[in-house]
Amino acid sequence: MRLFVSAFFSAFLILFSVVSFSTDTVTNSLKSSSASSSVAQSKKILALVSDRSSGSLVVAAHRYLDLYPKYQVQIRSVSQINLMADQELAKLVSQSDAILMAAIFAEPVERLLNLQYPQNQTRVVINGDRRLLSLNSDASNQFQTDLFSILSNKQKKSLFKRLTNKDEGQYVEQLLAQQKKWPQFSYWLQARGYWQNRSDENRLGLLSLLALENAQSKNANHWPAIQPAETLRFYLDAKQKLTQQELAEGLSNEKKKPSVFILDHDTGDRPGDWQLHQALCATLKPAINCISVLSAWGDASINAVKAVKTITQGSKQPFVILSLQDFVVGGGDGRKQVSDLFSELNVPVFKGIRITELNSALYDLSSQGLPADSVHYRIAMPELQGIGQAHVLALAAATDIDALTGAQVSKTDPVLIEVSRLTSRMNKWFDLQTKANK
């Protein structure tokens, strides 16, 4: 009787999801996966991700578990990993059928490399420290590891290239070409595709891919389709979403107001991060245009800086840029191109920092301030592009532990005094642009 009720409830949820989800392709793919998984043993999925990524992945996990309640999805952020004992981490890893490691850097890397992993365990490593790629393992390659180590630097550059050059076709078209060129990495490229095209549907697709049985995971026909993601978004005053053309037309007609462009990751408008944009814009208004430019990392952030250049070309009013992105804007391959664009723009590019590791009280008591192991990617690497005069604009807020996945969902609160100091400096620079040079 209990099995009947459970089966009936699962069928109802699947039917409900078909009506509710707007993306038919993803839904149909997930239905196809569930048809065969209903007779298969439920899988345990573990996701080890950056603090920044945990919140959005939790949302996808909840949707997935609503569809397939027999499965288990556990999520741990980097901050959680750092607090775990080695034995606890090893147990969590060994009990999982599939593991996602995404955007993992710094301290956890060595610990993860030194763990013992089950032989037939699916592991996908994306967008993190490349040393972790040695752990990558999937059924299509008979769970062999170290496949990336046999590649030359030239081959790696070809395999790792971001598929965001629209001159070469849409993302899915470029992905299919890459998978044809690199068949042994086809599964990994598919998983990376879901992650790079950041959206709830694609995160749902990634979990569905990890949950496939070994026989299915070898067959691309069972893989959920990747949905095109919006890689560049613009907001005015943290309220109104506009197109690039609308912004350009608005600024070209602007006679008095200067502008501040806030360059952020594509996760910048999620709850817990968007409050910083709102605080900045509230301080700048009404005398200054506050424009949020959200982009994915890599080529998309190159396009973001190009968009700033295009938008401001028709305006005679001064502007500055505030970068909330860590590492280098444009990624490793696009670093020089973005640096050249900043040189052409010839305006101040300030650095804003969000600290997710420390709350206000701990930051005030800390003897080192900014965590030492983050200085290189929060301060030093941005300075290579002329991004400087850093301000700590947000600190960790109270975190929540998600009851379903065990994930610590990180949020930040704006540091209003630092927001005020930074905007005051911007205002003084704008004043200088309108005064005679005596």
Short mmCIF file of C-alpha atoms in Angstrom, two decimals:
data_model
loop_
_atom_site.label_atom_id
_atom_site.label_comp_id
_atom_site.label_asym_id
_atom_site.label_seq_id
_atom_site.Cartn_x
_atom_site.Cartn_y
_atom_site.Cartn_z
CA MET A 1 0.00 0.00 0.00
CA ARG A 2 2.81 2.41 0.92
CA LEU A 3 4.58 1.62 -2.37
CA PHE A 4 1.37 2.28 -4.27
CA VAL A 5 0.86 5.64 -2.55
CA SER A 6 4.52 6.59 -3.15
CA ALA A 7 4.29 5.65 -6.83
CA PHE A 8 1.01 7.54 -7.20
CA PHE A 9 2.52 10.63 -5.49
CA SER A 10 5.63 10.53 -7.70
CA ALA A 11 3.46 10.23 -10.81
CA PHE A 12 1.39 13.19 -9.66
CA LEU A 13 4.52 15.31 -9.12
CA ILE A 14 5.85 14.44 -12.57
CA LEU A 15 2.50 15.36 -14.15
CA PHE A 16 2.43 18.59 -12.17
CA SER A 17 5.96 19.47 -13.28
CA VAL A 18 5.02 19.09 -16.94
CA VAL A 19 2.29 21.68 -16.48
CA SER A 20 4.34 24.01 -14.28
CA PHE A 21 7.75 24.15 -15.95
CA SER A 22 8.03 26.57 -18.80
CA THR A 23 10.89 24.76 -20.54
CA ASP A 24 9.38 21.77 -22.35
CA THR A 25 12.69 20.35 -23.51
CA VAL A 26 14.12 20.05 -20.01
CA THR A 27 10.90 18.60 -18.66
CA ASN A 28 10.67 15.98 -21.38
CA SER A 29 14.28 14.98 -20.79
CA LEU A 30 13.69 14.64 -17.06
CA LYS A 31 10.55 12.55 -17.70
CA SER A 32 12.55 10.26 -19.95
CA SER A 33 15.17 9.83 -17.25
CA SER A 34 12.58 9.10 -14.58
CA ALA A 35 10.86 6.40 -16.61
CA SER A 36 13.83 4.08 -16.33
CA SER A 37 14.98 5.32 -12.91
CA SER A 38 11.66 4.22 -11.41
CA VAL A 39 12.90 0.62 -11.46
CA ALA A 40 16.51 1.53 -10.68
CA GLN A 41 18.06 1.95 -7.28
CA SER A 42 17.90 5.53 -6.06
CA LYS A 43 21.21 7.37 -6.23
CA LYS A 44 22.97 9.55 -3.71
CA ILE A 45 24.32 12.75 -5.25
CA LEU A 46 26.83 14.98 -3.47
CA ALA A 47 27.64 18.50 -4.65
CA LEU A 48 30.71 20.30 -3.29
CA VAL A 49 30.51 23.89 -4.45
CA SER A 50 31.66 27.42 -3.69
CA ASP A 51 29.78 29.48 -1.14
CA ARG A 52 28.54 31.71 -3.94
CA SER A 53 27.02 28.78 -5.85
CA SER A 54 25.35 26.92 -3.00
CA GLY A 55 22.14 28.96 -2.84
CA SER A 56 21.19 28.61 -6.50
CA LEU A 57 22.02 24.90 -6.51
CA VAL A 58 19.81 24.36 -3.45
CA VAL A 59 16.86 25.79 -5.41
CA ALA A 60 17.50 23.30 -8.24
CA ALA A 61 17.91 20.44 -5.74
CA HIS A 62 14.53 21.20 -4.18
CA ARG A 63 12.87 21.08 -7.59
CA TYR A 64 14.62 17.84 -8.43
CA LEU A 65 13.69 16.15 -5.17
CA ASP A 66 10.09 17.24 -5.59
CA LEU A 67 10.11 15.26 -8.83
CA TYR A 68 12.10 12.29 -7.54
CA PRO A 69 11.76 12.01 -3.77
CA LYS A 70 13.53 8.61 -3.69
CA TYR A 71 16.83 10.24 -4.60
CA GLN A 72 19.17 12.02 -2.20
CA VAL A 73 21.00 15.26 -2.96
CA GLN A 74 23.51 16.56 -0.42
CA ILE A 75 25.23 19.92 -0.93
CA ARG A 76 28.20 21.30 0.97
CA SER A 77 29.76 24.72 0.47
CA VAL A 78 33.48 25.42 0.74
CA SER A 79 32.95 27.03 4.15
CA GLN A 80 31.30 23.83 5.35
CA ILE A 81 34.08 21.66 3.94
CA ASN A 82 36.67 23.75 5.77
CA LEU A 83 34.91 23.02 9.08
CA MET A 84 34.60 19.28 8.49
CA ALA A 85 37.00 16.74 9.97
CA ASP A 86 38.86 14.57 7.45
CA GLN A 87 36.97 11.48 8.61
CA GLU A 88 33.62 13.22 8.20
CA LEU A 89 34.48 14.41 4.70
CA ALA A 90 35.78 10.98 3.69
CA LYS A 91 32.58 9.31 4.89
CA LEU A 92 30.38 11.75 2.98
CA VAL A 93 32.37 11.17 -0.21
CA SER A 94 32.51 7.37 0.08
CA GLN A 95 28.74 7.09 0.59
CA SER A 96 27.90 9.01 -2.60
CA ASP A 97 27.16 7.49 -6.02
CA ALA A 98 27.90 10.71 -7.91
CA ILE A 99 29.86 13.81 -6.93
CA LEU A 100 29.89 17.29 -8.43
CA MET A 101 32.86 19.51 -7.58
CA ALA A 102 32.26 23.00 -8.90
CA ALA A 103 34.22 26.22 -8.36
CA ILE A 104 36.44 24.67 -5.68
CA PHE A 105 39.70 26.50 -4.96
CA ALA A 106 42.22 27.02 -2.15
CA GLU A 107 42.16 24.99 1.08
CA PRO A 108 39.75 22.13 0.15
CA VAL A 109 41.72 21.19 -2.97
CA GLU A 110 44.53 19.25 -1.26
CA ARG A 111 42.08 17.53 1.07
CA LEU A 112 39.95 16.35 -1.83
CA LEU A 113 42.99 15.14 -3.76
CA ASN A 114 44.13 13.04 -0.82
CA LEU A 115 40.83 11.20 -0.28
CA GLN A 116 40.11 7.61 -1.34
CA TYR A 117 37.21 7.34 -3.78
CA PRO A 118 35.02 4.35 -4.73
CA GLN A 119 36.06 2.81 -8.04
CA ASN A 120 32.75 3.10 -9.93
CA GLN A 121 31.75 6.52 -8.69
CA THR A 122 30.75 9.29 -11.11
CA ARG A 123 32.71 12.49 -10.43
CA VAL A 124 32.45 15.72 -12.38
CA VAL A 125 34.93 18.54 -11.75
CA ILE A 126 34.18 21.89 -13.39
CA ASN A 127 35.22 25.55 -13.08
CA GLY A 128 37.66 24.99 -10.22
CA ASP A 129 41.32 24.29 -9.51
CA ARG A 130 42.48 22.24 -12.47
CA ARG A 131 44.41 19.83 -10.25
CA LEU A 132 41.05 18.40 -9.26
CA LEU A 133 40.43 17.30 -12.85
CA SER A 134 42.50 14.20 -12.05
CA LEU A 135 39.49 13.01 -10.00
CA ASN A 136 37.07 13.23 -12.92
CA SER A 137 35.39 9.88 -13.57
CA ASP A 138 32.34 8.72 -15.53
CA ALA A 139 30.85 5.54 -16.97
CA SER A 140 31.50 6.52 -20.60
CA ASN A 141 35.24 6.15 -19.88
CA GLN A 142 34.88 3.05 -17.67
CA PHE A 143 35.54 5.33 -14.68
CA GLN A 144 39.14 5.99 -15.71
CA THR A 145 40.78 8.94 -13.98
CA ASP A 146 43.66 11.20 -15.00
CA LEU A 147 42.43 11.47 -18.60
CA PHE A 148 43.17 15.20 -18.59
CA SER A 149 46.81 14.65 -17.61
CA ILE A 150 47.68 13.00 -20.95
CA LEU A 151 46.68 16.10 -22.91
CA SER A 152 49.24 18.62 -24.10
CA ASN A 153 48.85 22.29 -23.18
CA LYS A 154 47.64 23.01 -26.71
CA GLN A 155 45.00 20.28 -26.47
CA LYS A 156 43.86 21.52 -23.07
CA LYS A 157 43.45 25.04 -24.40
CA SER A 158 41.27 23.70 -27.20
CA LEU A 159 39.20 21.51 -24.87
CA PHE A 160 38.72 24.15 -22.15
CA LYS A 161 37.77 27.05 -24.43
CA ARG A 162 34.52 28.77 -23.52
CA LEU A 163 31.82 28.38 -26.13
CA THR A 164 30.50 31.93 -26.06
CA ASN A 165 31.76 33.25 -29.41
CA LYS A 166 28.51 33.81 -31.30
CA ASP A 167 30.43 34.08 -34.57
CA GLU A 168 30.95 30.32 -34.27
CA GLY A 169 27.26 29.57 -33.73
CA GLN A 170 24.98 29.10 -30.76
CA TYR A 171 26.34 27.49 -27.59
CA VAL A 172 24.70 24.11 -28.26
CA GLU A 173 26.09 24.03 -31.80
CA GLN A 174 29.61 24.73 -30.54
CA LEU A 175 29.17 22.14 -27.78
CA LEU A 176 28.19 19.43 -30.27
CA ALA A 177 31.27 20.26 -32.33
CA GLN A 178 33.46 20.02 -29.22
CA GLN A 179 31.90 16.69 -28.23
CA LYS A 180 32.52 15.34 -31.72
CA LYS A 181 36.13 16.50 -31.55
CA TRP A 182 36.64 15.20 -28.00
CA PRO A 183 34.35 12.13 -27.66
CA GLN A 184 36.15 10.85 -24.54
CA PHE A 185 35.27 14.13 -22.79
CA SER A 186 31.71 14.36 -24.13
CA TYR A 187 30.06 13.69 -20.76
CA TRP A 188 32.27 16.22 -18.99
CA LEU A 189 31.61 18.86 -21.67
CA GLN A 190 27.87 18.27 -21.27
CA ALA A 191 28.07 18.71 -17.50
CA ARG A 192 30.15 21.87 -17.91
CA GLY A 193 27.56 23.17 -20.37
CA TYR A 194 24.79 23.05 -17.76
CA TRP A 195 27.01 24.91 -15.28
CA GLN A 196 28.17 27.59 -17.68
CA ASN A 197 24.65 28.32 -18.93
CA ARG A 198 23.54 29.32 -15.45
CA SER A 199 19.80 28.97 -15.00
CA ASP A 200 17.47 26.95 -12.81
CA GLU A 201 16.60 24.71 -15.76
CA ASN A 202 20.23 23.91 -16.52
CA ARG A 203 21.10 23.25 -12.87
CA LEU A 204 18.13 20.88 -12.84
CA GLY A 205 19.53 19.26 -15.98
CA LEU A 206 22.93 18.80 -14.33
CA LEU A 207 21.42 16.97 -11.35
CA SER A 208 19.42 14.81 -13.75
CA LEU A 209 22.60 13.93 -15.64
CA LEU A 210 24.38 12.90 -12.44
CA ALA A 211 21.42 10.76 -11.41
CA LEU A 212 21.42 8.64 -14.58
CA GLU A 213 22.29 4.97 -14.29
CA ASN A 214 25.65 4.02 -15.77
CA ALA A 215 24.17 2.51 -18.95
CA GLN A 216 22.10 5.65 -19.59
CA SER A 217 24.93 8.07 -18.88
CA LYS A 218 26.86 6.59 -21.82
CA ASN A 219 24.04 7.49 -24.21
CA ALA A 220 23.69 11.17 -25.11
CA ASN A 221 20.02 10.60 -25.99
CA HIS A 222 19.30 10.39 -22.25
CA TRP A 223 21.02 13.69 -21.46
CA PRO A 224 18.67 16.64 -20.79
CA ALA A 225 18.96 19.40 -23.35
CA ILE A 226 20.97 22.49 -22.41
CA GLN A 227 18.87 25.64 -22.45
CA PRO A 228 20.41 28.91 -23.71
CA ALA A 229 21.10 31.21 -20.77
CA GLU A 230 21.02 34.98 -20.63
CA THR A 231 24.72 35.74 -20.17
CA LEU A 232 24.43 39.53 -19.94
CA ARG A 233 21.82 41.54 -18.04
CA PHE A 234 21.42 45.26 -17.31
CA TYR A 235 19.52 47.00 -14.51
CA LEU A 236 19.01 50.71 -13.88
CA ASP A 237 18.98 51.84 -10.24
CA ALA A 238 18.68 48.17 -9.11
CA LYS A 239 15.05 48.19 -10.21
CA GLN A 240 14.43 48.44 -13.93
CA LYS A 241 15.77 45.75 -16.27
CA LEU A 242 16.78 47.26 -19.61
CA THR A 243 18.39 46.17 -22.86
CA GLN A 244 21.78 47.44 -23.93
CA GLN A 245 20.16 49.55 -26.63
CA GLU A 246 17.70 51.13 -24.18
CA LEU A 247 20.55 52.08 -21.85
CA ALA A 248 22.62 53.55 -24.68
CA GLU A 249 19.68 55.66 -25.89
CA GLY A 250 18.91 56.83 -22.35
CA LEU A 251 22.48 57.92 -21.64
CA SER A 252 22.88 59.65 -25.00
CA ASN A 253 19.92 61.84 -24.09
CA GLU A 254 21.24 62.49 -20.57
CA LYS A 255 22.47 66.06 -20.17
CA LYS A 256 23.56 66.22 -16.53
CA LYS A 257 23.86 62.91 -14.68
CA PRO A 258 27.12 60.91 -14.59
CA SER A 259 26.97 57.11 -14.33
CA VAL A 260 28.39 54.29 -12.24
CA PHE A 261 28.60 50.87 -13.88
CA ILE A 262 28.59 48.00 -11.35
CA LEU A 263 30.23 45.01 -12.99
CA ASP A 264 29.17 41.82 -11.19
CA HIS A 265 28.86 38.07 -11.69
CA ASP A 266 25.68 36.72 -13.24
CA THR A 267 24.60 35.67 -9.73
CA GLY A 268 24.60 39.29 -8.58
CA ASP A 269 20.81 39.63 -8.68
CA ARG A 270 20.06 36.64 -6.49
CA PRO A 271 18.76 37.20 -2.93
CA GLY A 272 21.67 37.75 -0.57
CA ASP A 273 23.82 39.49 -3.20
CA TRP A 274 21.40 41.96 -4.76
CA GLN A 275 21.15 43.95 -1.53
CA LEU A 276 24.60 45.42 -2.23
CA HIS A 277 23.43 46.76 -5.60
CA GLN A 278 20.37 48.22 -3.91
CA ALA A 279 22.48 49.90 -1.23
CA LEU A 280 24.90 51.37 -3.77
CA CYS A 281 22.12 52.69 -5.99
CA ALA A 282 20.21 54.13 -3.05
CA THR A 283 23.33 56.11 -2.07
CA LEU A 284 24.04 57.28 -5.62
CA LYS A 285 20.50 58.32 -6.57
CA PRO A 286 19.13 60.67 -7.76
CA ALA A 287 22.17 62.61 -8.96
CA ILE A 288 23.97 59.63 -10.54
CA ASN A 289 22.82 56.81 -12.83
CA CYS A 290 23.43 53.46 -11.15
CA ILE A 291 23.75 50.72 -13.79
CA SER A 292 24.24 47.05 -12.83
CA VAL A 293 25.93 44.90 -15.48
CA LEU A 294 25.69 41.19 -14.67
CA SER A 295 27.63 38.65 -16.69
CA ALA A 296 28.94 35.13 -16.52
CA TRP A 297 32.66 34.70 -16.05
CA GLY A 298 35.00 34.48 -19.04
CA ASP A 299 33.95 35.64 -22.50
CA ALA A 300 30.63 36.97 -21.22
CA SER A 301 32.45 39.42 -18.95
CA ILE A 302 34.53 40.55 -21.93
CA ASN A 303 31.25 41.32 -23.67
CA ALA A 304 30.10 43.17 -20.55
CA VAL A 305 33.06 45.57 -20.70
CA LYS A 306 32.55 45.95 -24.46
CA ALA A 307 28.92 46.82 -23.72
CA VAL A 308 29.99 49.53 -21.26
CA LYS A 309 32.19 51.01 -23.97
CA THR A 310 29.37 50.92 -26.52
CA ILE A 311 26.77 52.36 -24.13
CA THR A 312 28.96 55.30 -23.11
CA GLN A 313 30.18 56.22 -26.59
CA GLY A 314 27.13 58.36 -27.30
CA SER A 315 27.21 60.14 -23.94
CA LYS A 316 29.28 63.16 -22.93
CA GLN A 317 28.77 62.59 -19.22
CA PRO A 318 31.57 61.09 -17.08
CA PHE A 319 31.36 57.56 -15.69
CA VAL A 320 33.29 55.14 -13.52
CA ILE A 321 33.26 51.36 -13.10
CA LEU A 322 32.96 49.36 -9.90
CA SER A 323 34.01 45.72 -10.30
CA LEU A 324 32.58 43.17 -7.87
CA GLN A 325 34.09 40.29 -9.84
CA ASP A 326 37.02 38.41 -8.33
CA PHE A 327 40.06 36.95 -10.13
CA VAL A 328 40.43 38.77 -13.46
CA VAL A 329 37.58 40.07 -15.58
CA GLY A 330 37.41 38.00 -18.76
CA GLY A 331 39.06 34.93 -17.27
CA GLY A 332 42.60 33.81 -17.98
CA ASP A 333 42.24 33.87 -21.77
CA GLY A 334 40.42 37.20 -21.86
CA ARG A 335 42.52 39.07 -19.28
CA LYS A 336 44.56 41.08 -21.78
CA GLN A 337 41.57 41.94 -23.92
CA VAL A 338 39.70 43.38 -20.94
CA SER A 339 42.82 45.20 -19.73
CA ASP A 340 43.09 46.85 -23.16
CA LEU A 341 39.41 47.83 -23.00
CA PHE A 342 39.91 49.42 -19.57
CA SER A 343 42.85 51.37 -20.98
CA GLU A 344 40.69 52.63 -23.85
CA LEU A 345 37.91 53.69 -21.48
CA ASN A 346 40.46 55.56 -19.33
CA VAL A 347 38.24 55.88 -16.25
CA PRO A 348 38.71 54.72 -12.65
CA VAL A 349 37.85 51.06 -12.06
CA PHE A 350 37.21 50.53 -8.35
CA LYS A 351 37.26 47.13 -6.64
CA GLY A 352 34.39 46.11 -4.39
CA ILE A 353 34.75 43.03 -2.20
CA ARG A 354 32.17 40.69 -0.72
CA ILE A 355 33.52 38.59 2.16
CA THR A 356 31.44 35.45 2.68
CA GLU A 357 33.77 33.89 5.28
CA LEU A 358 33.43 36.50 8.04
CA ASN A 359 30.50 38.39 9.48
CA SER A 360 30.77 41.94 10.80
CA ALA A 361 31.75 40.96 14.35
CA LEU A 362 34.40 38.42 13.26
CA TYR A 363 35.80 40.82 10.68
CA ASP A 364 36.23 43.53 13.31
CA LEU A 365 38.00 41.06 15.62
CA SER A 366 40.14 39.47 12.91
CA SER A 367 43.88 40.12 13.14
CA GLN A 368 44.32 39.74 9.37
CA GLY A 369 41.14 41.34 8.03
CA LEU A 370 40.68 39.93 4.55
CA PRO A 371 41.37 36.15 4.72
CA ALA A 372 44.99 35.65 3.66
CA ASP A 373 44.27 32.84 1.20
CA SER A 374 41.88 35.08 -0.76
CA VAL A 375 44.15 38.12 -1.20
CA HIS A 376 45.55 36.81 -4.48
CA TYR A 377 42.19 36.50 -6.24
CA ARG A 378 40.36 39.37 -4.53
CA ILE A 379 43.12 42.00 -4.60
CA ALA A 380 46.28 40.99 -6.49
CA MET A 381 44.79 39.51 -9.66
CA PRO A 382 42.32 42.38 -10.21
CA GLU A 383 45.22 44.82 -9.81
CA LEU A 384 46.83 43.23 -12.89
CA GLN A 385 44.03 44.90 -14.86
CA GLY A 386 44.23 48.22 -13.05
CA ILE A 387 41.27 47.42 -10.80
CA GLY A 388 42.15 48.88 -7.43
CA GLN A 389 41.28 51.15 -4.49
CA ALA A 390 39.47 48.21 -2.91
CA HIS A 391 36.60 48.57 -0.45
CA VAL A 392 35.02 45.76 1.58
CA LEU A 393 31.40 46.46 0.70
CA ALA A 394 29.63 43.38 2.07
CA LEU A 395 30.21 40.86 4.86
CA ALA A 396 28.64 37.51 5.64
CA ALA A 397 25.15 37.59 7.10
CA ALA A 398 23.58 34.91 9.25
CA THR A 399 23.62 31.64 7.29
CA ASP A 400 20.83 29.11 6.98
CA ILE A 401 21.24 25.33 6.85
CA ASP A 402 18.89 23.86 4.29
CA ALA A 403 17.04 20.95 5.90
CA LEU A 404 16.69 18.96 2.67
CA THR A 405 20.27 19.14 1.33
CA GLY A 406 22.34 20.12 4.37
CA ALA A 407 23.76 23.07 2.47
CA GLN A 408 24.84 26.26 4.19
CA VAL A 409 23.25 29.03 2.18
CA SER A 410 25.52 32.06 2.28
CA LYS A 411 24.20 35.60 2.24
CA THR A 412 25.88 38.96 2.65
CA ASP A 413 24.89 42.27 4.19
CA PRO A 414 26.14 45.59 2.77
CA VAL A 415 28.65 47.49 4.89
CA LEU A 416 26.87 50.82 4.66
CA ILE A 417 29.74 52.96 5.97
CA GLU A 418 32.05 51.57 3.26
CA VAL A 419 29.35 52.01 0.63
CA SER A 420 29.10 55.66 1.70
CA ARG A 421 32.89 56.15 1.60
CA LEU A 422 33.19 54.66 -1.87
CA THR A 423 30.33 56.64 -3.36
CA SER A 424 31.77 59.79 -1.78
CA ARG A 425 35.04 59.17 -3.62
CA MET A 426 33.13 58.66 -6.87
CA ASN A 427 31.26 61.91 -6.34
CA LYS A 428 34.51 63.81 -5.79
CA TRP A 429 35.94 62.38 -9.00
CA PHE A 430 32.82 63.41 -10.91
CA ASP A 431 33.14 66.92 -9.44
CA LEU A 432 36.70 67.16 -10.71
CA GLN A 433 35.53 66.36 -14.25
CA THR A 434 33.34 69.45 -14.32
CA LYS A 435 35.78 71.92 -12.76
CA ALA A 436 38.26 74.00 -14.69
CA ASN A 437 41.82 72.70 -14.58
CA LYS A 438 43.60 75.70 -13.07
#
